[in-house]
Amino acid sequence: MSATKPLPESVLISESCLQNRIRELGTQISTDYENRELILLGVLRGSVLFFADLSRAIFGAQLTDAGREVQIRFEFVQLTSYHNSRKPSRVQLIHGGSDYLEQRHVLIVEDIVDTGHTLKFLSEYLRTLNPKTVKVCTLLDKPSQRQVPVAIDYIGFEIPDAFVVGYGLDYAQQYRNLPYIAVLDET
Ligand code: PRP
């Protein structure tokens, strides 16, 4: 199969800007969950790079403050959504969730919250697993596209209504490995 022709892109959030903000999030999360066990729940596939860097930023914050300790455990879910202009978005669980979440502190790690349908579906699904607390951390928030209200506890960057790729986010499964966030020029 031949690769899709690349589209022109321009950098929206540079690699250093991303990493600085993720360090700040790591410090904030390690303070908020001090001396507790925290389950980082990554939403596949888009969150993988953010998930990896955020988890290390939480560890890094502990190193700079020797008294602080957060025990981190990794879990993942994979969701798929169907977008159709005539019907509301439909989200389905492909894989994930575990009984281990019962009575645990869970932090959902997302790359982007757009319409909010994915997060709403996941929050409702998690409720059936009876966790102690559920919070949400997203790298990007695009509030202009919201169709359903969702609560977000940690936001990396609020972005305008543009098609963004990179750092986990794709266009036709490409661009996920860019170390920065870029805007695609689809014209
Ligand atoms: C993207 C992203 C979020 C979701 C947000 O996932 O990773 O999970 O869309 O959109 P929403 O707020 O409009 O629901 P996508 O379904 O593109 O799958 P991917 O993570 O595999 O790229």
mmCIF file of C-alpha atoms and ligand atoms in Angstrom:
data_model
loop_
_atom_site.group_PDB
_atom_site.id
_atom_site.type_symbol
_atom_site.label_atom_id
_atom_site.label_comp_id
_atom_site.label_asym_id
_atom_site.label_seq_id
_atom_site.Cartn_x
_atom_site.Cartn_y
_atom_site.Cartn_z
ATOM 1 C CA MET A 1 0.000 0.000 0.000
ATOM 2 C CA SER A 2 1.415 3.444 -0.879
ATOM 3 C CA ALA A 3 1.714 6.155 1.773
ATOM 4 C CA THR A 4 -0.671 9.120 1.799
ATOM 5 C CA LYS A 5 0.942 12.239 0.354
ATOM 6 C CA PRO A 6 2.112 14.463 3.234
ATOM 7 C CA LEU A 7 0.266 17.769 3.701
ATOM 8 C CA PRO A 8 2.022 21.011 4.588
ATOM 9 C CA GLU A 9 2.198 21.590 8.327
ATOM 10 C CA SER A 10 3.168 24.439 10.622
ATOM 11 C CA VAL A 11 4.276 24.132 14.230
ATOM 12 C CA LEU A 12 1.632 25.163 16.774
ATOM 13 C CA ILE A 13 3.352 23.964 19.982
ATOM 14 C CA SER A 14 7.087 23.333 19.884
ATOM 15 C CA GLU A 15 8.818 20.349 21.463
ATOM 16 C CA SER A 16 10.394 22.462 24.234
ATOM 17 C CA CYS A 17 7.089 24.175 24.999
ATOM 18 C CA LEU A 18 5.368 20.772 25.270
ATOM 19 C CA GLN A 19 8.029 19.360 27.557
ATOM 20 C CA ASN A 20 8.050 22.419 29.851
ATOM 21 C CA ARG A 21 4.288 22.261 30.300
ATOM 22 C CA ILE A 22 4.353 18.498 30.886
ATOM 23 C CA ARG A 23 6.945 19.006 33.628
ATOM 24 C CA GLU A 24 4.561 21.498 35.273
ATOM 25 C CA LEU A 25 1.681 19.027 35.026
ATOM 26 C CA GLY A 26 3.881 16.295 36.518
ATOM 27 C CA THR A 27 4.710 18.514 39.500
ATOM 28 C CA GLN A 28 1.054 19.425 40.039
ATOM 29 C CA ILE A 29 -0.117 15.803 39.820
ATOM 30 C CA SER A 30 2.612 14.513 42.117
ATOM 31 C CA THR A 31 1.585 17.146 44.699
ATOM 32 C CA ASP A 32 -2.111 16.326 44.397
ATOM 33 C CA TYR A 33 -1.579 12.552 44.761
ATOM 34 C CA GLU A 34 1.271 12.648 47.293
ATOM 35 C CA ASN A 35 1.678 9.377 49.204
ATOM 36 C CA ARG A 36 -1.091 7.667 47.247
ATOM 37 C CA GLU A 37 -1.271 5.046 44.550
ATOM 38 C CA LEU A 38 -2.417 6.485 41.228
ATOM 39 C CA ILE A 39 -3.515 4.581 38.166
ATOM 40 C CA LEU A 40 -2.677 6.398 34.946
ATOM 41 C CA LEU A 41 -5.288 5.264 32.441
ATOM 42 C CA GLY A 42 -4.065 5.966 28.908
ATOM 43 C CA VAL A 43 -6.560 6.224 26.056
ATOM 44 C CA LEU A 44 -5.081 4.506 23.018
ATOM 45 C CA ARG A 45 -3.780 5.323 20.619
ATOM 46 C CA GLY A 46 -3.353 9.085 20.615
ATOM 47 C CA SER A 47 -2.187 9.514 24.213
ATOM 48 C CA VAL A 48 0.889 7.257 24.075
ATOM 49 C CA LEU A 49 3.611 9.921 23.773
ATOM 50 C CA PHE A 50 1.968 12.240 26.304
ATOM 51 C CA PHE A 51 1.370 9.296 28.643
ATOM 52 C CA ALA A 52 5.045 8.283 28.507
ATOM 53 C CA ASP A 53 6.356 11.795 29.131
ATOM 54 C CA LEU A 54 3.774 12.640 31.797
ATOM 55 C CA SER A 55 4.505 9.495 33.790
ATOM 56 C CA ARG A 56 8.227 10.353 33.747
ATOM 57 C CA ALA A 57 7.469 13.966 34.715
ATOM 58 C CA ILE A 58 5.587 12.705 37.792
ATOM 59 C CA PHE A 59 8.645 10.624 38.705
ATOM 60 C CA GLY A 60 10.940 13.619 38.038
ATOM 61 C CA ALA A 61 8.905 15.804 40.388
ATOM 62 C CA GLN A 62 9.419 13.231 43.142
ATOM 63 C CA LEU A 63 13.190 13.300 42.601
ATOM 64 C CA THR A 64 13.316 17.063 43.133
ATOM 65 C CA ASP A 65 11.207 16.769 46.298
ATOM 66 C CA ALA A 66 12.562 13.770 48.191
ATOM 67 C CA GLY A 67 9.629 13.582 50.630
ATOM 68 C CA ARG A 68 7.061 13.151 47.886
ATOM 69 C CA GLU A 69 6.017 9.734 46.669
ATOM 70 C CA VAL A 70 3.323 8.674 44.222
ATOM 71 C CA GLN A 71 3.044 5.033 43.286
ATOM 72 C CA ILE A 72 2.095 4.861 39.641
ATOM 73 C CA ARG A 73 0.416 1.982 37.865
ATOM 74 C CA PHE A 74 -0.276 1.846 34.118
ATOM 75 C CA GLU A 75 -3.591 0.799 32.573
ATOM 76 C CA PHE A 76 -4.930 1.402 29.071
ATOM 77 C CA VAL A 77 -8.219 1.463 27.222
ATOM 78 C CA GLN A 78 -8.736 1.608 23.490
ATOM 79 C CA LEU A 79 -11.831 3.337 22.188
ATOM 80 C CA THR A 80 -13.106 3.977 18.712
ATOM 81 C CA SER A 81 -15.553 6.619 17.604
ATOM 82 C CA TYR A 82 -17.729 6.936 14.536
ATOM 83 C CA HIS A 83 -18.388 10.460 13.366
ATOM 84 C CA ASN A 84 -21.351 10.913 11.080
ATOM 85 C CA SER A 85 -22.873 14.282 10.250
ATOM 86 C CA ARG A 86 -26.416 12.862 10.415
ATOM 87 C CA LYS A 87 -26.075 10.987 13.722
ATOM 88 C CA PRO A 88 -24.491 11.832 17.068
ATOM 89 C CA SER A 89 -20.957 10.450 17.560
ATOM 90 C CA ARG A 90 -20.902 6.869 18.793
ATOM 91 C CA VAL A 91 -18.018 5.621 20.907
ATOM 92 C CA GLN A 92 -17.196 1.975 21.531
ATOM 93 C CA LEU A 93 -14.762 0.202 23.825
ATOM 94 C CA ILE A 94 -12.365 -2.035 21.875
ATOM 95 C CA HIS A 95 -10.120 -3.104 24.688
ATOM 96 C CA GLY A 96 -9.350 -2.383 28.321
ATOM 97 C CA GLY A 97 -10.704 -1.567 31.722
ATOM 98 C CA SER A 98 -9.955 -3.841 34.608
ATOM 99 C CA ASP A 99 -11.435 -4.899 37.916
ATOM 100 C CA TYR A 100 -8.239 -3.573 39.450
ATOM 101 C CA LEU A 101 -9.683 -0.045 39.137
ATOM 102 C CA GLU A 102 -12.187 -0.761 41.902
ATOM 103 C CA GLN A 103 -11.597 1.598 44.850
ATOM 104 C CA ARG A 104 -8.471 3.081 43.206
ATOM 105 C CA HIS A 105 -7.544 6.633 42.265
ATOM 106 C CA VAL A 106 -7.680 6.857 38.459
ATOM 107 C CA LEU A 107 -6.329 9.614 36.220
ATOM 108 C CA ILE A 108 -7.518 9.429 32.602
ATOM 109 C CA VAL A 109 -4.719 10.557 30.266
ATOM 110 C CA GLU A 110 -5.935 11.925 26.916
ATOM 111 C CA ASP A 111 -4.165 13.639 24.053
ATOM 112 C CA ILE A 112 -7.133 15.829 23.117
ATOM 113 C CA VAL A 113 -10.693 16.587 24.170
ATOM 114 C CA ASP A 114 -12.640 17.738 21.157
ATOM 115 C CA THR A 115 -16.421 17.090 21.043
ATOM 116 C CA GLY A 116 -16.224 15.441 24.491
ATOM 117 C CA HIS A 117 -18.028 12.253 23.384
ATOM 118 C CA THR A 118 -15.027 9.986 24.040
ATOM 119 C CA LEU A 119 -14.486 11.322 27.541
ATOM 120 C CA LYS A 120 -18.188 11.197 28.393
ATOM 121 C CA PHE A 121 -18.382 7.571 27.251
ATOM 122 C CA LEU A 122 -15.241 6.625 29.177
ATOM 123 C CA SER A 123 -16.368 8.376 32.368
ATOM 124 C CA GLU A 124 -19.691 6.529 32.270
ATOM 125 C CA TYR A 125 -17.954 3.222 31.593
ATOM 126 C CA LEU A 126 -15.495 3.735 34.458
ATOM 127 C CA ARG A 127 -18.332 4.372 36.865
ATOM 128 C CA THR A 128 -19.368 0.729 36.371
ATOM 129 C CA LEU A 129 -15.902 -0.339 37.611
ATOM 130 C CA ASN A 130 -16.377 1.533 40.900
ATOM 131 C CA PRO A 131 -13.089 3.469 41.245
ATOM 132 C CA LYS A 132 -12.491 5.621 44.338
ATOM 133 C CA THR A 133 -11.846 8.801 42.302
ATOM 134 C CA VAL A 134 -11.600 9.636 38.606
ATOM 135 C CA LYS A 135 -9.881 12.748 37.269
ATOM 136 C CA VAL A 136 -8.917 13.764 33.749
ATOM 137 C CA CYS A 137 -5.658 15.096 32.327
ATOM 138 C CA THR A 138 -5.578 16.132 28.675
ATOM 139 C CA LEU A 139 -2.675 17.598 26.781
ATOM 140 C CA LEU A 140 -4.926 19.580 24.433
ATOM 141 C CA ASP A 141 -8.386 21.038 24.906
ATOM 142 C CA LYS A 142 -10.413 22.356 21.974
ATOM 143 C CA PRO A 143 -13.434 23.889 23.751
ATOM 144 C CA SER A 144 -14.842 25.468 20.550
ATOM 145 C CA GLN A 145 -15.785 21.964 19.321
ATOM 146 C CA ARG A 146 -17.480 20.721 22.487
ATOM 147 C CA GLN A 147 -20.835 18.972 21.944
ATOM 148 C CA VAL A 148 -21.260 17.482 25.416
ATOM 149 C CA PRO A 149 -20.089 19.016 28.711
ATOM 150 C CA VAL A 150 -17.148 17.241 30.369
ATOM 151 C CA ALA A 151 -15.069 18.069 33.426
ATOM 152 C CA ILE A 152 -11.291 18.277 32.932
ATOM 153 C CA ASP A 153 -8.946 18.569 35.895
ATOM 154 C CA TYR A 154 -5.571 19.136 34.203
ATOM 155 C CA ILE A 155 -5.158 20.841 30.809
ATOM 156 C CA GLY A 156 -1.861 21.231 29.001
ATOM 157 C CA PHE A 157 -2.929 23.719 26.343
ATOM 158 C CA GLU A 158 -6.198 25.178 25.114
ATOM 159 C CA ILE A 159 -6.042 25.288 21.325
ATOM 160 C CA PRO A 160 -8.075 26.987 18.574
ATOM 161 C CA ASP A 161 -10.311 25.149 16.109
ATOM 162 C CA ALA A 162 -7.610 23.792 13.793
ATOM 163 C CA PHE A 163 -6.749 20.275 12.585
ATOM 164 C CA VAL A 164 -3.763 19.350 14.713
ATOM 165 C CA VAL A 165 -1.366 16.435 14.357
ATOM 166 C CA GLY A 166 1.800 15.182 15.992
ATOM 167 C CA TYR A 167 2.871 14.014 19.429
ATOM 168 C CA GLY A 168 0.403 11.114 19.208
ATOM 169 C CA LEU A 169 -2.301 12.770 17.112
ATOM 170 C CA ASP A 170 -2.788 11.508 13.577
ATOM 171 C CA TYR A 171 -4.135 12.276 10.162
ATOM 172 C CA ALA A 172 -4.912 8.963 8.401
ATOM 173 C CA GLN A 173 -2.628 7.243 10.982
ATOM 174 C CA GLN A 174 0.331 9.452 9.990
ATOM 175 C CA TYR A 175 2.221 12.197 11.871
ATOM 176 C CA ARG A 176 1.836 10.523 15.297
ATOM 177 C CA ASN A 177 5.610 10.447 15.823
ATOM 178 C CA LEU A 178 6.238 14.181 15.418
ATOM 179 C CA PRO A 179 7.789 15.491 18.662
ATOM 180 C CA TYR A 180 5.670 18.683 18.413
ATOM 181 C CA ILE A 181 2.059 19.682 17.677
ATOM 182 C CA ALA A 182 1.458 20.988 14.168
ATOM 183 C CA VAL A 183 -1.487 22.381 12.209
ATOM 184 C CA LEU A 184 -2.222 20.725 8.887
ATOM 185 C CA ASP A 185 -3.033 22.849 5.902
ATOM 186 C CA GLU A 186 -5.826 20.842 4.244
ATOM 187 C CA THR A 187 -6.585 23.440 1.536
HETATM 188 C C1 PRP B 1 -9.084 11.060 19.459
HETATM 189 C C2 PRP B 1 -8.389 11.415 20.748
HETATM 190 C C3 PRP B 1 -9.474 11.351 21.782
HETATM 191 C C4 PRP B 1 -10.745 11.621 20.996
HETATM 192 C C5 PRP B 1 -11.252 12.985 21.325
HETATM 193 O O1 PRP B 1 -9.114 9.659 19.347
HETATM 194 O O2 PRP B 1 -7.321 10.538 21.030
HETATM 195 O O3 PRP B 1 -9.542 10.064 22.385
HETATM 196 O O4 PRP B 1 -10.402 11.581 19.597
HETATM 197 O O5 PRP B 1 -12.332 13.339 20.496
HETATM 198 P P1 PRP B 1 -13.776 13.677 21.038
HETATM 199 O O6 PRP B 1 -13.625 14.598 22.201
HETATM 200 O O7 PRP B 1 -14.410 14.361 19.835
HETATM 201 O O8 PRP B 1 -14.475 12.412 21.381
HETATM 202 P P2 PRP B 1 -9.455 8.901 17.981
HETATM 203 O O9 PRP B 1 -10.861 8.395 18.034
HETATM 204 O O10 PRP B 1 -9.109 9.787 16.806
HETATM 205 O O11 PRP B 1 -8.494 7.645 18.039
HETATM 206 P P3 PRP B 1 -6.902 7.571 18.231
HETATM 207 O O12 PRP B 1 -6.612 7.942 19.667
HETATM 208 O O13 PRP B 1 -6.583 6.144 17.926
HETATM 209 O O14 PRP B 1 -6.258 8.543 17.258
#
